C-alpha positions as CSV (number, residue, x, y, z in Angstrom):
1,X,41.4,20.6,9.5
2,X,43.1,23.9,8.7
3,X,44.9,24.5,5.4
4,X,48.5,25.6,5.3
5,X,49.9,26.3,1.9
6,X,52.5,28.6,0.3
7,X,50.4,31.7,0.8
8,X,49.5,30.8,4.4
9,X,52.8,29.9,6.2
10,X,52.4,30.6,9.9
11,X,54.6,33.5,11.1
12,X,57.7,32.8,13.1
13,X,57.3,33.8,16.8
14,X,59.6,36.6,18.2
15,X,62.3,35.3,20.5
16,X,61.8,38.2,22.9
17,X,58.2,37.0,23.7
18,X,58.8,33.3,24.0
19,X,59.6,33.2,27.7
20,X,56.5,35.2,28.9
21,X,54.3,33.1,26.6
22,X,55.7,29.9,28.0
23,X,55.2,31.1,31.5
24,X,51.6,32.2,30.9
25,X,50.6,28.8,29.3
26,X,52.3,26.9,32.1
27,X,50.3,28.9,34.6
28,X,47.0,28.2,32.9
29,X,47.4,24.5,32.5
30,X,46.7,23.5,36.1
31,X,43.6,25.7,36.2
32,X,42.2,24.3,33.0
33,X,42.9,20.8,34.2
34,X,41.0,21.3,37.4
35,X,38.1,22.8,35.5
36,X,38.0,19.9,33.1
37,X,38.0,17.4,35.9
38,X,35.0,19.1,37.6
39,X,33.1,19.2,34.3
40,X,33.7,15.5,33.7
41,X,32.5,14.6,37.1
42,X,29.3,16.5,36.6
43,X,28.7,15.2,33.1
44,X,29.1,11.6,34.3
45,X,26.4,11.9,36.9
46,X,23.7,13.2,34.5
47,X,24.4,13.6,30.8
48,X,25.8,10.3,29.6
49,X,22.9,7.9,29.1
50,X,20.6,10.6,27.7
51,X,23.1,11.6,25.1
52,X,23.6,8.0,23.8
53,X,20.5,6.6,22.3
54,X,20.4,2.8,22.0
55,X,20.8,1.4,18.5
56,X,17.6,0.0,17.0
57,X,16.9,-2.1,14.0
58,X,15.5,0.0,11.1
59,X,12.0,-0.8,9.9
60,X,13.3,-0.3,6.4
61,X,15.4,-3.4,6.7
62,X,13.0,-6.2,7.7
63,X,15.7,-8.8,7.1
64,X,17.7,-7.5,10.0
65,X,15.1,-8.7,12.5
66,X,13.4,-11.4,10.3
67,X,15.9,-13.3,8.2
68,X,13.9,-15.2,5.6
69,X,15.2,-18.7,6.7
70,X,15.1,-18.1,10.4
71,X,13.2,-20.8,12.4
72,X,10.0,-19.6,13.9
73,X,9.4,-19.6,17.6
74,X,6.5,-19.0,19.9
75,X,8.1,-15.7,20.9
76,X,10.0,-14.0,18.1
77,X,11.2,-10.5,17.2
78,X,8.9,-8.5,15.1
79,X,9.6,-6.0,12.3
80,X,9.4,-3.2,14.9
81,X,11.8,-4.7,17.5
82,X,9.0,-5.9,19.8
83,X,8.5,-9.4,21.1
84,X,5.4,-11.4,19.9
85,X,3.9,-13.3,22.8
86,X,2.3,-16.6,22.3
87,X,-1.4,-15.9,21.7
88,X,-4.4,-17.1,19.7
89,X,-5.4,-13.5,18.8
90,X,-4.3,-11.9,15.5
91,X,-1.6,-9.3,15.5
92,X,-2.9,-5.8,14.6
93,X,-0.8,-2.6,14.0
94,X,-2.0,0.8,13.0
95,X,0.1,3.5,11.3
96,X,0.1,7.0,12.8
97,X,-0.8,8.8,9.6
98,X,-0.8,8.6,5.8
99,X,-3.1,9.1,2.8
100,X,-5.0,5.8,3.5
101,X,-5.4,6.3,7.2
102,X,-8.6,4.5,8.4
103,X,-8.2,1.7,5.9
104,X,-7.7,-1.9,7.2
105,X,-5.8,-4.7,5.5
106,X,-5.7,-8.2,6.7
107,X,-2.6,-10.2,5.8
108,X,-2.8,-14.0,6.1
109,X,0.6,-15.7,6.1
110,X,-0.3,-19.1,4.7
111,X,0.1,-22.2,7.0
112,X,2.2,-22.1,10.2
113,X,5.8,-23.3,10.8
114,X,4.5,-25.3,13.8
115,X,1.7,-27.1,11.9
116,X,3.7,-30.3,11.4
117,X,3.9,-30.8,15.2
118,X,0.1,-30.7,15.5
119,X,-1.3,-33.2,12.9
120,X,-4.5,-34.0,14.9
121,X,-5.4,-30.3,15.2
122,X,-4.8,-29.3,11.6
123,X,-6.2,-32.5,10.1
124,X,-9.7,-32.1,11.7
125,X,-12.4,-31.2,9.2
126,X,-14.1,-27.8,9.1
127,X,-17.0,-26.7,7.1
128,X,-16.2,-24.2,4.3
129,X,-19.7,-23.9,2.9
130,X,-19.4,-26.0,-0.2
131,X,-17.9,-29.0,1.7
132,X,-15.6,-30.0,4.5
133,X,-11.8,-29.6,4.4
134,X,-8.8,-29.9,6.7
135,X,-8.5,-27.1,9.2
136,X,-5.0,-26.3,7.8
137,X,-2.0,-27.9,6.2
138,X,1.7,-27.9,6.6
139,X,2.4,-26.3,3.2
140,X,5.2,-27.2,0.9
141,X,8.9,-26.6,0.8
142,X,11.8,-26.1,-1.6
143,X,14.0,-29.1,-2.4
144,X,16.6,-27.7,0.0
145,X,14.0,-27.7,2.8
146,X,13.0,-24.0,3.1
147,X,9.3,-24.2,4.2
148,X,6.5,-22.3,2.6
149,X,5.3,-21.3,6.1
150,X,8.6,-19.5,6.7
151,X,8.4,-17.8,3.4
152,X,4.9,-16.5,4.0
153,X,5.8,-15.1,7.4
154,X,9.0,-13.4,6.0
155,X,6.9,-11.9,3.1
156,X,4.1,-10.8,5.4
157,X,6.6,-9.0,7.7
158,X,8.1,-7.2,4.7
159,X,4.6,-6.2,3.4
160,X,3.4,-4.8,6.7
161,X,5.6,-1.6,7.0
162,X,5.0,-0.8,3.3
163,X,1.2,-0.7,3.9
164,X,1.7,1.2,7.2
165,X,3.6,3.9,5.4
166,X,0.3,4.7,3.7
167,X,-1.5,5.0,7.0
168,X,-3.2,1.6,6.7
169,X,-4.0,-0.5,9.8
170,X,-2.5,-3.9,9.2
171,X,-3.8,-7.1,10.9
172,X,-2.2,-10.5,10.7
173,X,-4.0,-13.8,11.0
174,X,-0.9,-15.1,12.7
175,X,2.6,-13.8,13.2
176,X,4.5,-17.0,14.4
177,X,2.9,-16.3,17.7
178,X,0.8,-19.4,18.0
179,X,1.9,-23.1,17.9
180,X,-0.4,-24.0,14.9
181,X,-3.1,-22.7,12.6
182,X,-5.4,-20.9,12.7
183,X,-7.9,-23.0,10.8
184,X,-9.0,-21.6,7.4
185,X,-12.4,-20.8,8.9
186,X,-10.8,-18.6,11.5
187,X,-8.5,-17.0,9.0
188,X,-11.6,-15.8,7.0
189,X,-13.3,-14.7,10.2
190,X,-10.4,-12.5,11.3
191,X,-10.8,-10.5,8.1
192,X,-14.6,-10.4,8.4
193,X,-14.5,-9.2,12.0
194,X,-11.9,-6.6,11.2
195,X,-14.2,-5.2,8.4
196,X,-11.1,-5.3,6.3
197,X,-11.1,-3.1,3.2
198,X,-8.9,-5.8,1.6
199,X,-7.5,-9.2,2.6
200,X,-4.7,-11.3,1.1
201,X,-3.5,-14.7,1.8
202,X,0.2,-15.3,1.0
203,X,1.4,-18.7,-0.4
204,X,3.9,-20.4,-2.6
205,X,3.0,-23.5,-4.7
206,X,4.2,-27.1,-4.6
207,X,3.7,-28.1,-8.3
208,X,6.1,-30.3,-10.3
209,X,9.5,-28.9,-11.4
210,X,9.2,-27.1,-14.7
211,X,5.9,-25.5,-13.6
212,X,6.8,-21.9,-12.6
213,X,5.5,-18.4,-12.2
214,X,3.0,-16.7,-10.0
215,X,-0.8,-16.7,-10.0
216,X,-3.5,-14.9,-8.0
217,X,-6.5,-16.9,-6.9
218,X,-9.9,-15.1,-7.1
219,X,-13.1,-16.3,-5.3
220,X,-15.7,-17.9,-7.5
221,X,-19.3,-16.8,-7.0
222,X,-20.1,-19.4,-4.3
223,X,-23.5,-19.6,-2.5
224,X,-23.7,-22.7,-0.4
225,X,-24.1,-23.4,3.3
226,X,-22.4,-20.6,5.2
227,X,-20.5,-19.4,2.1
228,X,-21.7,-16.5,-0.1
229,X,-19.0,-14.7,-2.1
230,X,-21.4,-13.1,-4.5
231,X,-21.2,-9.7,-2.8
232,X,-17.4,-9.7,-2.9
233,X,-16.6,-11.5,-6.2
234,X,-16.3,-8.4,-8.4
235,X,-14.3,-6.4,-5.8
236,X,-12.0,-9.3,-5.2
237,X,-11.3,-9.6,-8.9
238,X,-10.4,-5.9,-9.0
239,X,-8.1,-6.5,-6.1
240,X,-6.6,-9.6,-7.7
241,X,-6.0,-7.9,-11.1
242,X,-4.2,-5.0,-9.5
243,X,-2.0,-7.2,-7.3
244,X,-1.1,-9.4,-10.3
245,X,-0.3,-6.5,-12.5
246,X,1.9,-4.8,-9.9
247,X,3.6,-8.0,-8.8
248,X,4.5,-8.7,-12.5
249,X,5.9,-5.2,-12.9
250,X,7.9,-5.0,-9.8
251,X,9.3,-8.5,-9.5
252,X,9.7,-9.3,-13.2
253,X,8.4,-12.8,-12.5
254,X,6.2,-14.3,-15.3
255,X,2.6,-15.4,-14.7
256,X,2.1,-19.1,-14.2
257,X,2.9,-21.3,-17.2
258,X,0.6,-24.1,-15.8
259,X,-2.5,-22.3,-14.5
260,X,-4.5,-19.3,-15.7
261,X,-3.6,-19.4,-19.4
262,X,-0.9,-16.8,-19.0
263,X,-3.1,-14.3,-17.2
264,X,-1.8,-15.0,-13.7
265,X,-5.4,-15.2,-12.6
266,X,-7.2,-18.3,-11.4
267,X,-10.8,-18.6,-10.1
268,X,-11.6,-21.2,-7.4
269,X,-14.5,-22.1,-5.3
270,X,-12.9,-24.8,-3.1
271,X,-10.8,-22.6,-0.7
272,X,-12.3,-22.0,2.8
273,X,-10.3,-18.8,3.2
274,X,-12.1,-17.3,0.2
275,X,-15.5,-19.0,0.4
276,X,-16.1,-17.8,3.9
277,X,-14.8,-14.2,3.4
278,X,-17.3,-11.3,3.5
279,X,-14.6,-8.8,2.5
280,X,-12.6,-8.5,-0.8
281,X,-10.0,-11.2,-0.6
282,X,-7.5,-13.0,-2.8
283,X,-4.7,-15.6,-2.5
284,X,-1.4,-15.2,-4.2
285,X,0.9,-18.1,-5.1
286,X,4.2,-16.2,-5.5
287,X,5.9,-19.0,-7.3
288,X,6.6,-22.8,-7.3
289,X,8.9,-23.9,-4.5
290,X,9.6,-27.2,-6.2
291,X,11.0,-25.5,-9.3
292,X,14.7,-24.5,-9.0
293,X,14.2,-21.3,-11.0
294,X,11.4,-20.1,-8.8
295,X,13.0,-21.5,-5.6
296,X,16.0,-19.3,-6.2
297,X,13.7,-16.2,-6.2
298,X,11.5,-17.3,-3.3
299,X,14.6,-17.8,-1.0
300,X,16.2,-14.5,-1.9
301,X,15.7,-11.6,0.6
302,X,16.1,-9.1,-2.2
303,X,13.4,-10.7,-4.3
304,X,11.1,-11.1,-1.3
305,X,11.3,-7.3,-0.8
306,X,10.4,-6.8,-4.4
307,X,7.5,-9.2,-4.0
308,X,6.3,-7.3,-0.9
309,X,6.5,-4.0,-2.8
310,X,4.6,-5.4,-5.8
311,X,1.8,-6.7,-3.6
312,X,1.6,-3.5,-1.5
313,X,1.4,-1.4,-4.6
314,X,-1.5,-3.6,-5.9
315,X,-3.4,-3.3,-2.6
316,X,-2.8,0.5,-2.4
317,X,-4.0,0.9,-6.0
318,X,-7.1,-1.0,-5.1
319,X,-7.8,1.0,-2.0
320,X,-7.3,4.3,-3.9
321,X,-9.6,3.1,-6.6
322,X,-7.3,4.5,-9.3
């Protein structure tokens, strides 16, 4: 837009030149119009679609393609706009570059939104080394009905791009792309076969109301049957401490007031996903879904993004060893 002010008033045209100018302009209009029509016809045959790129969902806004309370399906949109096909194989995605290129992290979204439809499959017993337990469970839910399995998928999908930005290859144990499971034995095996540098299982607790806060579960030094966590116990503790510290710092959530004596760390030897792991692995219970204070956080997309950032920064710190 041009500026016209007191010092820039346009000059008045001379009356003697008005007629020739009008004639010249009038003569040029048909020629210009013909030229414009020819240009438009050519442009319409070649340039249009190439100049208008289709709109895509930004990977910086996972909630655009994965709203936290959206029901899961056997084929659902992923954080990168692709379509997940029903499959029993884990989802794996590698970042192109970054300071941690070559590192592998396995994310295990706890449970599965479809587990409740397959009671016979998830209730069958599997051997976890120390004893036998159910293949999987349905998980818990908030009092308003928001399932833990939906929360863990939403959180995992937010966590994935944050790790990929560092160049890390990210593998999921499931991405809403299978009707149930996998069993806890398979969840551990996926991390082992990937030779993961770190693995984390995402959960939320179902304790009584009034119990609130997060805690990170570390593997005990188990040696029984097919389970031997002794080689990974120390490294898993290092991973867990870094995840807990960064989760606390970024989310502002307090450590559990009912487990861990205020440390936010709990050691257990009864979880198949930890017992059977041969790579550094921890569980995180991000809060208590049955407590109204925690539930308000767990169902918030803004808080979920903070939780993902806190977990990612803990994992990155562990992989850097700093």
